[in-house]
Coordinates of C-alpha atoms in Angstrom, one line a residue:
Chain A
X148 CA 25.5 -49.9 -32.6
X149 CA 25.5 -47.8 -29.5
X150 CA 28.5 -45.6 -30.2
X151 CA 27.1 -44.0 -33.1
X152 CA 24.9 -40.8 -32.6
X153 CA 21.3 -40.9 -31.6
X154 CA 20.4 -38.1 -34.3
X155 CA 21.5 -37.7 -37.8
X156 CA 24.3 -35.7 -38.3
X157 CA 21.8 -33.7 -40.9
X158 CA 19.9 -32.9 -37.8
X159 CA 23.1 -32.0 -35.5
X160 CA 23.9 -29.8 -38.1
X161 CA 20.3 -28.1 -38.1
X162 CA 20.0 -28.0 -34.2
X163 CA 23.7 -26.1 -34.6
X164 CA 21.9 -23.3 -36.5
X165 CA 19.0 -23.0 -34.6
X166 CA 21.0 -22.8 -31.2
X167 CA 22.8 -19.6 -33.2
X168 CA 19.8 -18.2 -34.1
X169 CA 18.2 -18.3 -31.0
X170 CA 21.8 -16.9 -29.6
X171 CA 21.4 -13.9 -32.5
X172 CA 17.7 -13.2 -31.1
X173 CA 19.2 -12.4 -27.4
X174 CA 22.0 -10.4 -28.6
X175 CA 19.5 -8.4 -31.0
X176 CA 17.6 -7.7 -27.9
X177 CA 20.9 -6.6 -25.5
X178 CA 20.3 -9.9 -23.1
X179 CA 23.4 -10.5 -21.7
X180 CA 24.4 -14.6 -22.4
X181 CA 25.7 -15.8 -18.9
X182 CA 26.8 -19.2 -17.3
X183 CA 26.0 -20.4 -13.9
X184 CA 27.0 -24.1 -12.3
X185 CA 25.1 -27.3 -12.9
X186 CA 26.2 -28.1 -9.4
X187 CA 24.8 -26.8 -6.3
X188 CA 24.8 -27.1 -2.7
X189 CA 21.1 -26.9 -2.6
X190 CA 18.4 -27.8 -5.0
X191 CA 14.8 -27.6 -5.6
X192 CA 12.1 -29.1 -3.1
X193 CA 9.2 -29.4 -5.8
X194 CA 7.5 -32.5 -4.6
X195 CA 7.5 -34.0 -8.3
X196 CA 10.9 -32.7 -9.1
X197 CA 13.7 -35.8 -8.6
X198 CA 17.4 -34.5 -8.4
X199 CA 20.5 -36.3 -9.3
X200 CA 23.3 -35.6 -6.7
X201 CA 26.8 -36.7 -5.6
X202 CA 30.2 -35.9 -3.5
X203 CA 32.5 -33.4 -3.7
X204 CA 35.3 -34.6 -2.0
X205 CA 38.7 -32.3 -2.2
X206 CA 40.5 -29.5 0.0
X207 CA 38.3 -28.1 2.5
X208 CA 35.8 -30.6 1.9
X209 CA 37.7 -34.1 3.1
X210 CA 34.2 -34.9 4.7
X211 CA 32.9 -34.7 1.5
X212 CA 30.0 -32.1 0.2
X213 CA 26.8 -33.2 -1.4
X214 CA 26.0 -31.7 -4.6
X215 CA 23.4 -31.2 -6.8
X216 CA 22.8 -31.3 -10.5
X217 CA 20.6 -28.5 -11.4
X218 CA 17.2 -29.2 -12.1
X219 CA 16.7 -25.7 -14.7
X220 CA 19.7 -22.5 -13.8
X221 CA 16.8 -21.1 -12.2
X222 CA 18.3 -20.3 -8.9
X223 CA 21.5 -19.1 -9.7
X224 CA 20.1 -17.0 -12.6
X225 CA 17.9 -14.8 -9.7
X226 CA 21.2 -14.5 -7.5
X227 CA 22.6 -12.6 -10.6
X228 CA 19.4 -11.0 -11.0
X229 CA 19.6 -9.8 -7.4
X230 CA 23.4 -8.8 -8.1
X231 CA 22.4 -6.0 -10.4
X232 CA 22.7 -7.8 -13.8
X233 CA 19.9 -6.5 -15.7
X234 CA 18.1 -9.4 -18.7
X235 CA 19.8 -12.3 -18.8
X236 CA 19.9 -15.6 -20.9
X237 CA 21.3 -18.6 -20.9
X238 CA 21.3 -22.1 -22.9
X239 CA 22.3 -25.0 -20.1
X240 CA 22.0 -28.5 -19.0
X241 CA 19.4 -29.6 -16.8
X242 CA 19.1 -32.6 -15.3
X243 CA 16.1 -34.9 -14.0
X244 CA 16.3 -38.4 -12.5
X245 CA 13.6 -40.8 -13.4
X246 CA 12.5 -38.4 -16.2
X247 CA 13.2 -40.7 -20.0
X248 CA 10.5 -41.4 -22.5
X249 CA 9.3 -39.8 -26.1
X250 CA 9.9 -36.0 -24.8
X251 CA 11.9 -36.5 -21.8
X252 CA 16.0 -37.6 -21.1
X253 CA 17.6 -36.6 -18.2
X254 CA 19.8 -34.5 -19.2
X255 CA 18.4 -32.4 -21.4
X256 CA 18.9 -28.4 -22.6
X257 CA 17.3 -25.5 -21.3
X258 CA 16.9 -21.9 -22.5
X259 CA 16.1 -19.8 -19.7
X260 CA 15.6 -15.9 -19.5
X261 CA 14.8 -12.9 -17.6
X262 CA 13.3 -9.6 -18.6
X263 CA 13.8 -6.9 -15.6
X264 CA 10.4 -4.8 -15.8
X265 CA 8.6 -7.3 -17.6
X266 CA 5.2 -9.0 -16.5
X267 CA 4.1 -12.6 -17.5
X268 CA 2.3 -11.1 -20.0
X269 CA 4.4 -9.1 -22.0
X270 CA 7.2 -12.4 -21.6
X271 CA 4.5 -14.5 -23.2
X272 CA 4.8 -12.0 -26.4
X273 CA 8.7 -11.9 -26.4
X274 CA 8.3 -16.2 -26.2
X275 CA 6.0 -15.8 -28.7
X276 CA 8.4 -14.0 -31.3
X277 CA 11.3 -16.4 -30.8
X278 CA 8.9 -19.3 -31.7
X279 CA 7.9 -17.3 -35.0
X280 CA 11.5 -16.5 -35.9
X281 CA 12.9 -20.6 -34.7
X282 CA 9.3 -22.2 -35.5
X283 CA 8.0 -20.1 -38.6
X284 CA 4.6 -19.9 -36.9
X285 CA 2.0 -17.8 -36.4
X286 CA 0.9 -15.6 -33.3
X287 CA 0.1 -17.7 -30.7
X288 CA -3.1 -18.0 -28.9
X289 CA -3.8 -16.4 -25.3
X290 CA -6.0 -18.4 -22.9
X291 CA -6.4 -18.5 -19.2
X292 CA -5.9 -21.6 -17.2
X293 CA -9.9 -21.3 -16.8
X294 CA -10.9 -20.7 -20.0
X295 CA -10.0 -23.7 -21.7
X296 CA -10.9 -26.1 -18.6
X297 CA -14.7 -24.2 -19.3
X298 CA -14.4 -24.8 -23.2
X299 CA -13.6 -28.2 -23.1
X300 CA -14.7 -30.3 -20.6
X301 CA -17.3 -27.5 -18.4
X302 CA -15.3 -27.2 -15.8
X303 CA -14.4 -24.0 -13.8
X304 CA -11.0 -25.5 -11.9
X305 CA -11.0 -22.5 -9.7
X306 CA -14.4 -23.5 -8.0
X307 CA -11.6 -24.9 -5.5
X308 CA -13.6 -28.1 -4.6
X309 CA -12.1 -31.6 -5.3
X310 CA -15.2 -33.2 -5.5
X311 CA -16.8 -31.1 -8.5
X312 CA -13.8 -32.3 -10.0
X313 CA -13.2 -35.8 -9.2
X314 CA -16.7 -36.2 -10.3
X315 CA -16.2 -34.8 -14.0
X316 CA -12.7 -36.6 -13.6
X317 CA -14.6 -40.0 -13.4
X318 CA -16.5 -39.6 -16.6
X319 CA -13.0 -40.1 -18.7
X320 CA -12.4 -43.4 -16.6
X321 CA -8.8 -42.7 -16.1
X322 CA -8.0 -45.6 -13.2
X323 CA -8.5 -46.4 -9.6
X324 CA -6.8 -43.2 -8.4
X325 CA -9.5 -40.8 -9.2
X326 CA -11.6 -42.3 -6.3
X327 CA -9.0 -41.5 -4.0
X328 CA -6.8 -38.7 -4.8
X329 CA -6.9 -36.1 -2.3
X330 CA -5.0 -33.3 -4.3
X331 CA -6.8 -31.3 -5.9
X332 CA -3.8 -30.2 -8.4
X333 CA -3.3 -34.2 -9.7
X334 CA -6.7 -34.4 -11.0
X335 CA -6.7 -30.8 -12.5
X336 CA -3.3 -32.1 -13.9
X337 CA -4.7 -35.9 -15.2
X338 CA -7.7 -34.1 -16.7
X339 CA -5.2 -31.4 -18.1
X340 CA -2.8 -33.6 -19.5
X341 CA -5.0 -36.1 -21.6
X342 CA -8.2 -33.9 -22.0
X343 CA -7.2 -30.4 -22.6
X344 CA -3.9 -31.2 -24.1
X345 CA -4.6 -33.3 -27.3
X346 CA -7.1 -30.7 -28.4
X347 CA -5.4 -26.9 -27.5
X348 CA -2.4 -25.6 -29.3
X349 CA -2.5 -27.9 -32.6
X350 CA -2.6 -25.3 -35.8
X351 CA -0.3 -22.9 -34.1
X352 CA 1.1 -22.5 -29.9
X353 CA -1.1 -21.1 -27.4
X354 CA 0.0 -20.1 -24.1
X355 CA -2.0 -20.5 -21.1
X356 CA -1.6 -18.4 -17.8
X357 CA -3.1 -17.7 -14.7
X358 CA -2.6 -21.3 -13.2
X359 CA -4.6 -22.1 -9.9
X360 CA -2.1 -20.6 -6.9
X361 CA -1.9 -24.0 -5.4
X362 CA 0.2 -24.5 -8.9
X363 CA 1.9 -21.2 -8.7
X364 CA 5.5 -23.1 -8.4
X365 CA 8.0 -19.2 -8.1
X366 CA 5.1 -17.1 -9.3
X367 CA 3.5 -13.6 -7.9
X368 CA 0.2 -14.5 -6.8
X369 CA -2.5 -12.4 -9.0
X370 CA -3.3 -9.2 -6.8
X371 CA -6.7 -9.0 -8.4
X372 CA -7.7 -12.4 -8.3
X373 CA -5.8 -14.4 -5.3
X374 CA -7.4 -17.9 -6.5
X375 CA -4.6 -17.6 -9.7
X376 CA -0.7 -16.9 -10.1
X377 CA 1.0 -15.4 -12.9
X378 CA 2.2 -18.6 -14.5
X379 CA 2.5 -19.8 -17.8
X380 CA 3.0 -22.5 -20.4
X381 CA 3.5 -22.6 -24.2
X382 CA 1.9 -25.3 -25.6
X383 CA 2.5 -26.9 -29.5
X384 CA 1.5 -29.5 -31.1
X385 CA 1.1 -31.6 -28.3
X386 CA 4.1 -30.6 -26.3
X387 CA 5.1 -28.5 -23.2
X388 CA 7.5 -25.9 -24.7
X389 CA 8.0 -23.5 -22.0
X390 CA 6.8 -22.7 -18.4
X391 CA 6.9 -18.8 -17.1
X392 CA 6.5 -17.1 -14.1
X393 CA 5.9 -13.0 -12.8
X394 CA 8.4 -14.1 -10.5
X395 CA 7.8 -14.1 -6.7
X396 CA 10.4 -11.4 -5.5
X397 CA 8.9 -11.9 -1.5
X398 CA 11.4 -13.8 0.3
X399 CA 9.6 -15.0 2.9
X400 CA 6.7 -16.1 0.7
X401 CA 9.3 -18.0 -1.2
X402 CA 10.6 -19.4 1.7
X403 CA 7.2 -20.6 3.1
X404 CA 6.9 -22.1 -0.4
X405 CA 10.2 -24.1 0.0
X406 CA 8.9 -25.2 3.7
X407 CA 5.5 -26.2 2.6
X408 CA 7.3 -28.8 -0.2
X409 CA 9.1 -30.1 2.4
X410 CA 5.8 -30.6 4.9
X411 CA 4.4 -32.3 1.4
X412 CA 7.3 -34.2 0.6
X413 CA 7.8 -35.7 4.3
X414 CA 3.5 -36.9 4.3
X415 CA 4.5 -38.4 0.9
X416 CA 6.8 -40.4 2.0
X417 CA 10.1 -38.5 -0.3
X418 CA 13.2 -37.1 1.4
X419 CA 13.3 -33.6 2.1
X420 CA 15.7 -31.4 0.5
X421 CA 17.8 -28.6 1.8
X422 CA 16.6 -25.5 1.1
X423 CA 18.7 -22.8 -0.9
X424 CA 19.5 -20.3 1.8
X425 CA 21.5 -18.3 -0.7
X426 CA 18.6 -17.9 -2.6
X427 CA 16.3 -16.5 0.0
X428 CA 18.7 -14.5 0.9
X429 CA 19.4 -13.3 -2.1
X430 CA 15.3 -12.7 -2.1
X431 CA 15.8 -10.8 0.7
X432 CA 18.4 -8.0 -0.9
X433 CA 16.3 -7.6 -3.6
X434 CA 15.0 -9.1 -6.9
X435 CA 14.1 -6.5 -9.0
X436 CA 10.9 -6.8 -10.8
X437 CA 10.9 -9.2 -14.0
X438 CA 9.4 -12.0 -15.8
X439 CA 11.6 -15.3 -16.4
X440 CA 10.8 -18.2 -18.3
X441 CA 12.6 -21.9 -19.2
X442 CA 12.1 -23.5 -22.9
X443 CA 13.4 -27.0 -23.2
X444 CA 15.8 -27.2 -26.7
X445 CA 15.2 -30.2 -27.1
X446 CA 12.1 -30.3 -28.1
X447 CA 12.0 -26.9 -30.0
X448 CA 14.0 -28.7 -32.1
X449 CA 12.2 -31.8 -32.9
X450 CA 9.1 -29.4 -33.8
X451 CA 11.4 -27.4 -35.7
X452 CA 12.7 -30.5 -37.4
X453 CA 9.5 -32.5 -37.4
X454 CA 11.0 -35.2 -35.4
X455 CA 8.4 -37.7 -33.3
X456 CA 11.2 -38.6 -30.8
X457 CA 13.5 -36.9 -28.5
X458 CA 16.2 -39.4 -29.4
X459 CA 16.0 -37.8 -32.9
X460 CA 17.2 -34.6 -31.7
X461 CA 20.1 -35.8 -29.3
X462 CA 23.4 -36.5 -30.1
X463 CA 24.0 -39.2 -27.5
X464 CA 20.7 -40.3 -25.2
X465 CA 20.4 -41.9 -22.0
X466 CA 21.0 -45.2 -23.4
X467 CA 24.0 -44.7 -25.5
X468 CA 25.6 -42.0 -23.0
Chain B
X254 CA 4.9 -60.3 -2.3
X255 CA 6.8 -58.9 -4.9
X256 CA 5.6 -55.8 -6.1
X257 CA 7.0 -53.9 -9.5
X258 CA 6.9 -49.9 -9.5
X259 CA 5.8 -47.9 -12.6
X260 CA 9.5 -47.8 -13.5
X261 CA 9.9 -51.2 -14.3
X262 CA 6.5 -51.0 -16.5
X263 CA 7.6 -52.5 -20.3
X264 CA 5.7 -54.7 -22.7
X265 CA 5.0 -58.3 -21.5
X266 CA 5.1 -57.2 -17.9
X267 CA 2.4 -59.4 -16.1
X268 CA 1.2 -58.0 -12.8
X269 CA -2.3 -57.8 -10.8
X270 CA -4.5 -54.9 -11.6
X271 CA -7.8 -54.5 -10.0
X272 CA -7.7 -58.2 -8.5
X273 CA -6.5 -59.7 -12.2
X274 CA -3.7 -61.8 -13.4
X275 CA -2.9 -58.6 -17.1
X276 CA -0.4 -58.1 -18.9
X277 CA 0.9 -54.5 -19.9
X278 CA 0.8 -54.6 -23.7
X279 CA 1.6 -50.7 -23.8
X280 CA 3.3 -47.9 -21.8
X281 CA 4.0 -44.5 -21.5
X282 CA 5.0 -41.7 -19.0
X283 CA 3.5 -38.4 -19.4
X284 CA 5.4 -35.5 -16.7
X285 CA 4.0 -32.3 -17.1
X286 CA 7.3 -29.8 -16.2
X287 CA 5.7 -28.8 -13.0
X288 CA 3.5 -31.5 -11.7
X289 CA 2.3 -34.9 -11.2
X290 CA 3.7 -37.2 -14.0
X291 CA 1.3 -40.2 -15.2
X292 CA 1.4 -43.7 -16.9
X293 CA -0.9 -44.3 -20.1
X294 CA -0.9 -48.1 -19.7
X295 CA -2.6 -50.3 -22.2
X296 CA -3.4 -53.5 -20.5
X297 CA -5.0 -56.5 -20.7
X298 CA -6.7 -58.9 -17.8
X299 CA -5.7 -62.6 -18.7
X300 CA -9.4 -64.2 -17.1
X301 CA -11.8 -61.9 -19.0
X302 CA -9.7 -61.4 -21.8
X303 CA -10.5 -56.9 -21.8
X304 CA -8.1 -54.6 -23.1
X305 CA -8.2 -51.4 -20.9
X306 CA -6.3 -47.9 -21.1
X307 CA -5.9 -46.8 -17.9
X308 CA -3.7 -43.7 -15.9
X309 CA -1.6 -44.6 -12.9
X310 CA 0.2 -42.0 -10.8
X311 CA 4.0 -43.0 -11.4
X312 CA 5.7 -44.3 -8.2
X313 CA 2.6 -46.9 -7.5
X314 CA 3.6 -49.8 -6.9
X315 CA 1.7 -53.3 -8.0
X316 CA 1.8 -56.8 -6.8
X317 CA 3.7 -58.9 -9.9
X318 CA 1.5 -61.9 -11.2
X319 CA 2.6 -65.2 -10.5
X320 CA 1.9 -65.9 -14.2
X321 CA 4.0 -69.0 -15.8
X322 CA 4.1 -70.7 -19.1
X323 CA 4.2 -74.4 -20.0
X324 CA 4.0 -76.4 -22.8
X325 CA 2.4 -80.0 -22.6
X326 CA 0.6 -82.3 -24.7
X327 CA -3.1 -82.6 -24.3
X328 CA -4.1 -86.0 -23.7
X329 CA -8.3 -86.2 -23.5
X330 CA -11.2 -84.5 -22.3
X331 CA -13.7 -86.1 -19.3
X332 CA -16.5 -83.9 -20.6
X333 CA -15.7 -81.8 -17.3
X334 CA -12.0 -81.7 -17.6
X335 CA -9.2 -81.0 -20.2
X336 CA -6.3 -83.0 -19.4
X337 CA -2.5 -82.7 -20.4
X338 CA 0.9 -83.7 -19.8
X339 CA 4.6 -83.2 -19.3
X340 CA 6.1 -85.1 -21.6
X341 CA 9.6 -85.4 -19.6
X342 CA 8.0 -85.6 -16.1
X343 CA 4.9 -87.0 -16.7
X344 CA 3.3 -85.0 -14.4
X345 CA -0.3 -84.3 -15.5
X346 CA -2.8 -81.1 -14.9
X347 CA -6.6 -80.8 -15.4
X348 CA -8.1 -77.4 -16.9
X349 CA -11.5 -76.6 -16.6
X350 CA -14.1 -75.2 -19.8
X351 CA -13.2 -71.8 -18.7
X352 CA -9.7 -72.1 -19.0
X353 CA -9.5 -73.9 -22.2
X354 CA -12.4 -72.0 -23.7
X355 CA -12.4 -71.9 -27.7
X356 CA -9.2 -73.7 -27.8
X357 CA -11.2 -77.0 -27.3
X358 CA -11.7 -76.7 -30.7
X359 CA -8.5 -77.4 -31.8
X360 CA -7.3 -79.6 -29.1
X361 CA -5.5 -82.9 -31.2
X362 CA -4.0 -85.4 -29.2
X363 CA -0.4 -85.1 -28.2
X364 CA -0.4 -81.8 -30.0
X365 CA 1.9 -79.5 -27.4
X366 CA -0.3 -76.5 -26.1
X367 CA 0.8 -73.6 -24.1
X368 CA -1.0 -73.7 -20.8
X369 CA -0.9 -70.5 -18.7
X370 CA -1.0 -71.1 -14.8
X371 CA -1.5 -68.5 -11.9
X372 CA -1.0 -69.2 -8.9
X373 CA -0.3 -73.0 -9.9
X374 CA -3.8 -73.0 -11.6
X375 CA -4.4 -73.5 -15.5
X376 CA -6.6 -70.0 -16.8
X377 CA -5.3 -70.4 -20.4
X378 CA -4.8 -72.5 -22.8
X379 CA -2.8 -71.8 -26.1
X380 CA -3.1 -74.5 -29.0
X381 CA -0.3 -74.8 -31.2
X382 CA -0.5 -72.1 -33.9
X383 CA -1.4 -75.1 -37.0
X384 CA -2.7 -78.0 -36.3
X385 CA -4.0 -80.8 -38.4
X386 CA -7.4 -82.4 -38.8
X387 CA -10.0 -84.4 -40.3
X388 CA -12.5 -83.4 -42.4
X389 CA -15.5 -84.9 -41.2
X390 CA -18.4 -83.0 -43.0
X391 CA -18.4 -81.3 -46.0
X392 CA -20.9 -80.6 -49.2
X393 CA -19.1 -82.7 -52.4
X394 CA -17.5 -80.6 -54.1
X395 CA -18.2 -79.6 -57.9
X396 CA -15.7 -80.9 -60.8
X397 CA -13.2 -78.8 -62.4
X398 CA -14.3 -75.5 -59.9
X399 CA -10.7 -75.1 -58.2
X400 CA -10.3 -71.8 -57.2
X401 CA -11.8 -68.4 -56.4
X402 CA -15.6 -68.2 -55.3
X403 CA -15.9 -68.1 -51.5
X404 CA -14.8 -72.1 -51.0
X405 CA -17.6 -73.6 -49.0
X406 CA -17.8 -74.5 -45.0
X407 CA -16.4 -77.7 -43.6
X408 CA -16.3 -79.6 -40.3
X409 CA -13.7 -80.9 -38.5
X410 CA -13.1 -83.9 -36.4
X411 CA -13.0 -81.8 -33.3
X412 CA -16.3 -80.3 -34.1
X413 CA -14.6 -76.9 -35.8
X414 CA -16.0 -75.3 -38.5
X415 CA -14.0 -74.0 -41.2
X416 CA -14.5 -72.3 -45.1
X417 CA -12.3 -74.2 -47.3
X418 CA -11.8 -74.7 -51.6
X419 CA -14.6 -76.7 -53.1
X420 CA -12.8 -79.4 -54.1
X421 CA -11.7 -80.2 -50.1
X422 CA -13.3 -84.2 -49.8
X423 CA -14.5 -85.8 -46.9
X424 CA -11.7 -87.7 -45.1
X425 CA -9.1 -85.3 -46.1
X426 CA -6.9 -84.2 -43.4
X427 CA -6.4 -80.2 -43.7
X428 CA -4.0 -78.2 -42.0
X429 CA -5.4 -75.0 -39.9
X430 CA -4.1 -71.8 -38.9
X431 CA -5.4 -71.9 -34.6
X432 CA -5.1 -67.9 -34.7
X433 CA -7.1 -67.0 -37.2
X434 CA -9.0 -70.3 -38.0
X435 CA -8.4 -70.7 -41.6
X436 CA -7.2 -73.4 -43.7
X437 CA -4.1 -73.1 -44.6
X438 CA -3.2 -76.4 -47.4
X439 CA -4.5 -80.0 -47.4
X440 CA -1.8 -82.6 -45.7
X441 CA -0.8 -85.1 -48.0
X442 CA -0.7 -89.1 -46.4

C-alpha cells in the first residue's frame, strides 16, 4: 500500500527525538541553527556528483531561470561564514539524482556544521562526541588514509603510481575495468570501498583523514605533506557517516578546483556545470579559518535504530513520494 | 544494438558480459559521498553455467542479450541431435549435446521443455520440473521393509539413475523431481 509510511511510526517517533537531541547538542555548544535555500543558481561541479534542477519562471525571470536543488547547504553555509556569522549548523535536505539503494534516496537529510578556528582534527573530536551522546559509542578510532591502505592490503596509496595499484587492485578480481582505468582515485576508491571498508570501523567508528590531494574535494592541502588534504570520513559499521574538510579558504585555488571538474567532466563525456561565482567571491572577502563537516541523518538513525535499510528510517521514500 | 546502463540493472536482466549471453541474479550500487560509485553485480554466464561477482563502474553501458524462452515438446534424439517442436506451428529446432547437456536425462517424449535460444540458436534446455518414467533396473526389493533405510538405486528408461524405497519394482513408472533428481511418489496405471 504505497500511501502508508515507509518507517514505523515507532521509528518516526524515535528519529523525532534524536533530531532534538542533536539540536540540544548545538545549542549547548552556542552554534547558531541557520537555514539557507535548497535552490540555487549554481551547483556543484564534482564529476560524480548528479544534480536535480528545474525553472523558475516568474517576474523578472519570464525567460525562465534554471535552478538547482542543493546537493549538501555547503555553499551557502560558507557565504554566511564569510558574512561574519561565527559556528553554524544546520539540518537540511539534500538532493542527489541517480543516487537510491540500501543507504542512499535522493532526497535525503543532512547535518552540516562549521567550527570558526577549528582544524580537521579537533572537528573529528567534536563529531566524535555527538556520535557518543546520539550513538552511545565509544571513542572513535583515528587513522590516516595511509595507514589502513598499509594494514590491510600493503599498499602505500600515496606512492602516486597507478600501476603499483592496479596491479594489487587485480589480485581481488573486481572486473574488466581495472585493466583499463586510468584514474588513479577510482581504483583507490574500488579497493577502498570493498577492501578496507568491510573490515575498519566495525566494534566502534573510526575516522580516517588525510585523503590523497587528488581527493581533497574543498579541503586545505596539508602544508607539511602536499601528497594529502585535510579531509575526513567517519566510518561505522559499514557505513559512510560523515565527510570533513580544513576547509580551503584560497579563492583562486577553489576556483581552479571548480575549473578542473569541469576540464574532467567535459573528457568524460558529462555536461559542465556553472560555477558558483558568489561563492568565490565570497572566497575572495574572506572565509575565516574553520573546519566544516556534513553527516547524513538518515543513516545515523538507522545505526541508532538498528535498521538494515534506509527505507526503515524514512517517512515517505523515493518510491512512495 | 541495444545496450542497457547500470541503471536499468535488476534481477533477471540478461545481457552480454565478457562475450557471454548472463543473467544478473544480484545487484547493488555502492557511491562513496565523494567519489566514483560502483555496482556489486552477481552474475551468471548462460554457456558455462559460472556464477561470478564482479564491480562495474556505474554509467557503463552493455549490449542486452538476445536471450528468448520457448516451450516445445521434445520429439527424439539422432544420436547427434535433440529435436523438438512447436506444438501450434509445428515448426521444429535441433539442439546439439552441449545445449541439452544433463537434461538428456530426463528428456520423455512430448514432455514440453523450456528451450533457451540466443541469437536464434538453442544453448539451454530446461525439462519440465517432474517428469515420469520407467523403471527399468532395480535390485528386488525385500518384503515387508517399507520405509526408512537409505532406499536403494534404480534406473530409468532414459538411462537416469535414481535412489528410491526398496519396495520400488521393475516396470513401475515413478514420478521424478528434474531439479533435484529425486523420486518424488510411484504413478499409479
Amino acid at each position: 500500500m504505497n500511501w502508508q509510511p515507509n518507517a514505523s511510526i515507532e521509528a518516526l517517533k524515535k528519529r523525532g527525538d534524536i533530531v532534538r537531541e542533536i539540536r540540544e547538542f548545538f545549542y549547548q555548544k552556542n552554534v547558531l541553527e541557520v537555514e539557507t535555500p535548497a535552490l540555487s543558481q549554481a551547483t556543484v561541479t564534482d564529476v560524480h556528483l548528479h544534480t536535480f534542477d528545474t525553472q523558475f519562471i516568474g517576474p523578472g525571470y519570464a525567460n525562465g531561470q534554471r535552478l538547482y536543488l542543493q546537493t549538501s547547504p555547503e555553499f551557502h553555509m560558507k557565504r554566511l561564514l564569510c558574512a561574519g556569522s561565527g559556528a553554524i549548523y544546520q539540518i537540511a535536505k539534500s538532493f542527489r539524482n541517480e543516487e537510491s539503494g540500501r543507504y542512499h534516496n535522493p532526497e535525503f537529510t543532512m547535518l552540516e556544521w562549521y567550527q570558526p578556528d577549528y582544524d580537521h582534527l579537533q572537528l573529528i573530536n567534536e563529531v566524535d562526541e555527538l556520535l557518543q551522546d546520539v550513538l552511545k559509542t565509544d571513542a572513535c578510532d583515528i587513522k590516516t588514509y595511509q595507514q589502513v591502505f598499509v594494514e590491510h592490503i600493503g599498499l602505500d596509496p600515496l606512492i602516486g603510481g597507478i600501476e603499483q595499484v592496479r596491479e594489487i587492485a587485480l589480485r581481488y578480481d573486481f572486473g574488466d575495468f581495472v585493466a583499463t582505468e586510468t584514474n588513479i582515485d577510482t581504483l583507490l576508491q574500488c579497493l577502498f570501498c570493498f577492501v578496507i571498508e568491510p573490515l575498519i570501523g566495525l566494534e566502534k567508528p573510526i575516522a580516517i583523514y588525510n585523503f590523497p590531494a587528488s581527493q581533497a574535494a574543498l579541503a586545505k592541502i596539508d602544508e607539511s605533506d602536499n601528497r594529502v588534504a585535510q579531509r575526513f570520513e567517519f566510518y561505522y559499521q559499514g557505513i559512510e557517516l560523515a565527510n570533513g574538510f580544513h576547509e580551503l579558504q584560497d579563492a583562486q585555488e577553489q576556483l581552479s578546483r571548480f575549473e578542473h571538474d569541469n576540464e574532467t567532466r567535459k573528457k568524460e563525456g558529462l555536461l559542465s556545470q556553472p560555477v558558483d561565482h558568489n561563492l568565490i567571491n565570497a572566497l575572495t572577502h574572506g572565509l575565516p579559518n574553520c573546519a566544516g563537516v556534513a553527516l547524513g541523518i538518515d543513516r545515523l538513525i538507522m545505526l541508532a535504530l538498528n535498521k538494515k535499510h534506509i527505507n526503515d528510517v524514512l517517512s515517505f521514500n523515493v518510491e512512495r513520494c | 544494438m541495444a545496450t542497457v546502463s547500470t541503471n536499468e540493472f535488476k534481477n533477471g536482466l540478461k545481457l552480454m558480459f565478457e562475450g557471454e549471453p548472463s543473467v544478473i541474479l544480484d545487484n547493488e550500487t555502492v557511491k562513496p559521498g565523494k567519489g566514483q560509485a560502483f555496482n556489486r553485480v552477481k552474475i551468471r554466464k548462460l554457456i558455462s553455467g559460472k556464477v561470478l561477482e564482479k564491480t562495474i563502474k556505474s554509467g557503463e553501458s552493455f549490449e542486452v542479450a538476445d536471450i528468448v524462452e520457448c516451450s516445445l515438446a521434445y520429439l527424439y534424439s539422432d544420436g547427434e541431435f535433440w529435436h523438438f517442436m512447436n506444438n501450434e506451428t509445428f515448426e521444429q529446432l535441433a539442439a546439439d549435446a552441449k545445449a541439452v547437456a544433463d537434461a538428456t536425462k530426463w528428456l520423455v517424449e512430448q514432455d514440453e521443455c523450456i528451450i533457451t535460444l540466443f541469437n536464434g540458436a538453442p544453448i539451454i534446455v530446461t525439462p519440465p520440473n517432474f517428469v515420469e518414467l520407467e523403471v527399468t533396473e532395480t535390485d528386488p526389493g525385500l518384503k515387508g521393509d517399507t520405509a526408512g533405510t537409505g532406499g536403494k538405486p534404480a534406473t530409468l528408461s532414459t538411462g537416469a539413475v535414481v535412489r528410491v524405497p526398496l519396495f520400488i519394482q521393475i516396470g513401475e513408472v515413478l514420478k521424478v523431481d528434474t531439479r533435484t533428481g529425486e523420486y518424488v511418489s510411484r504413478v499409479s496405471k
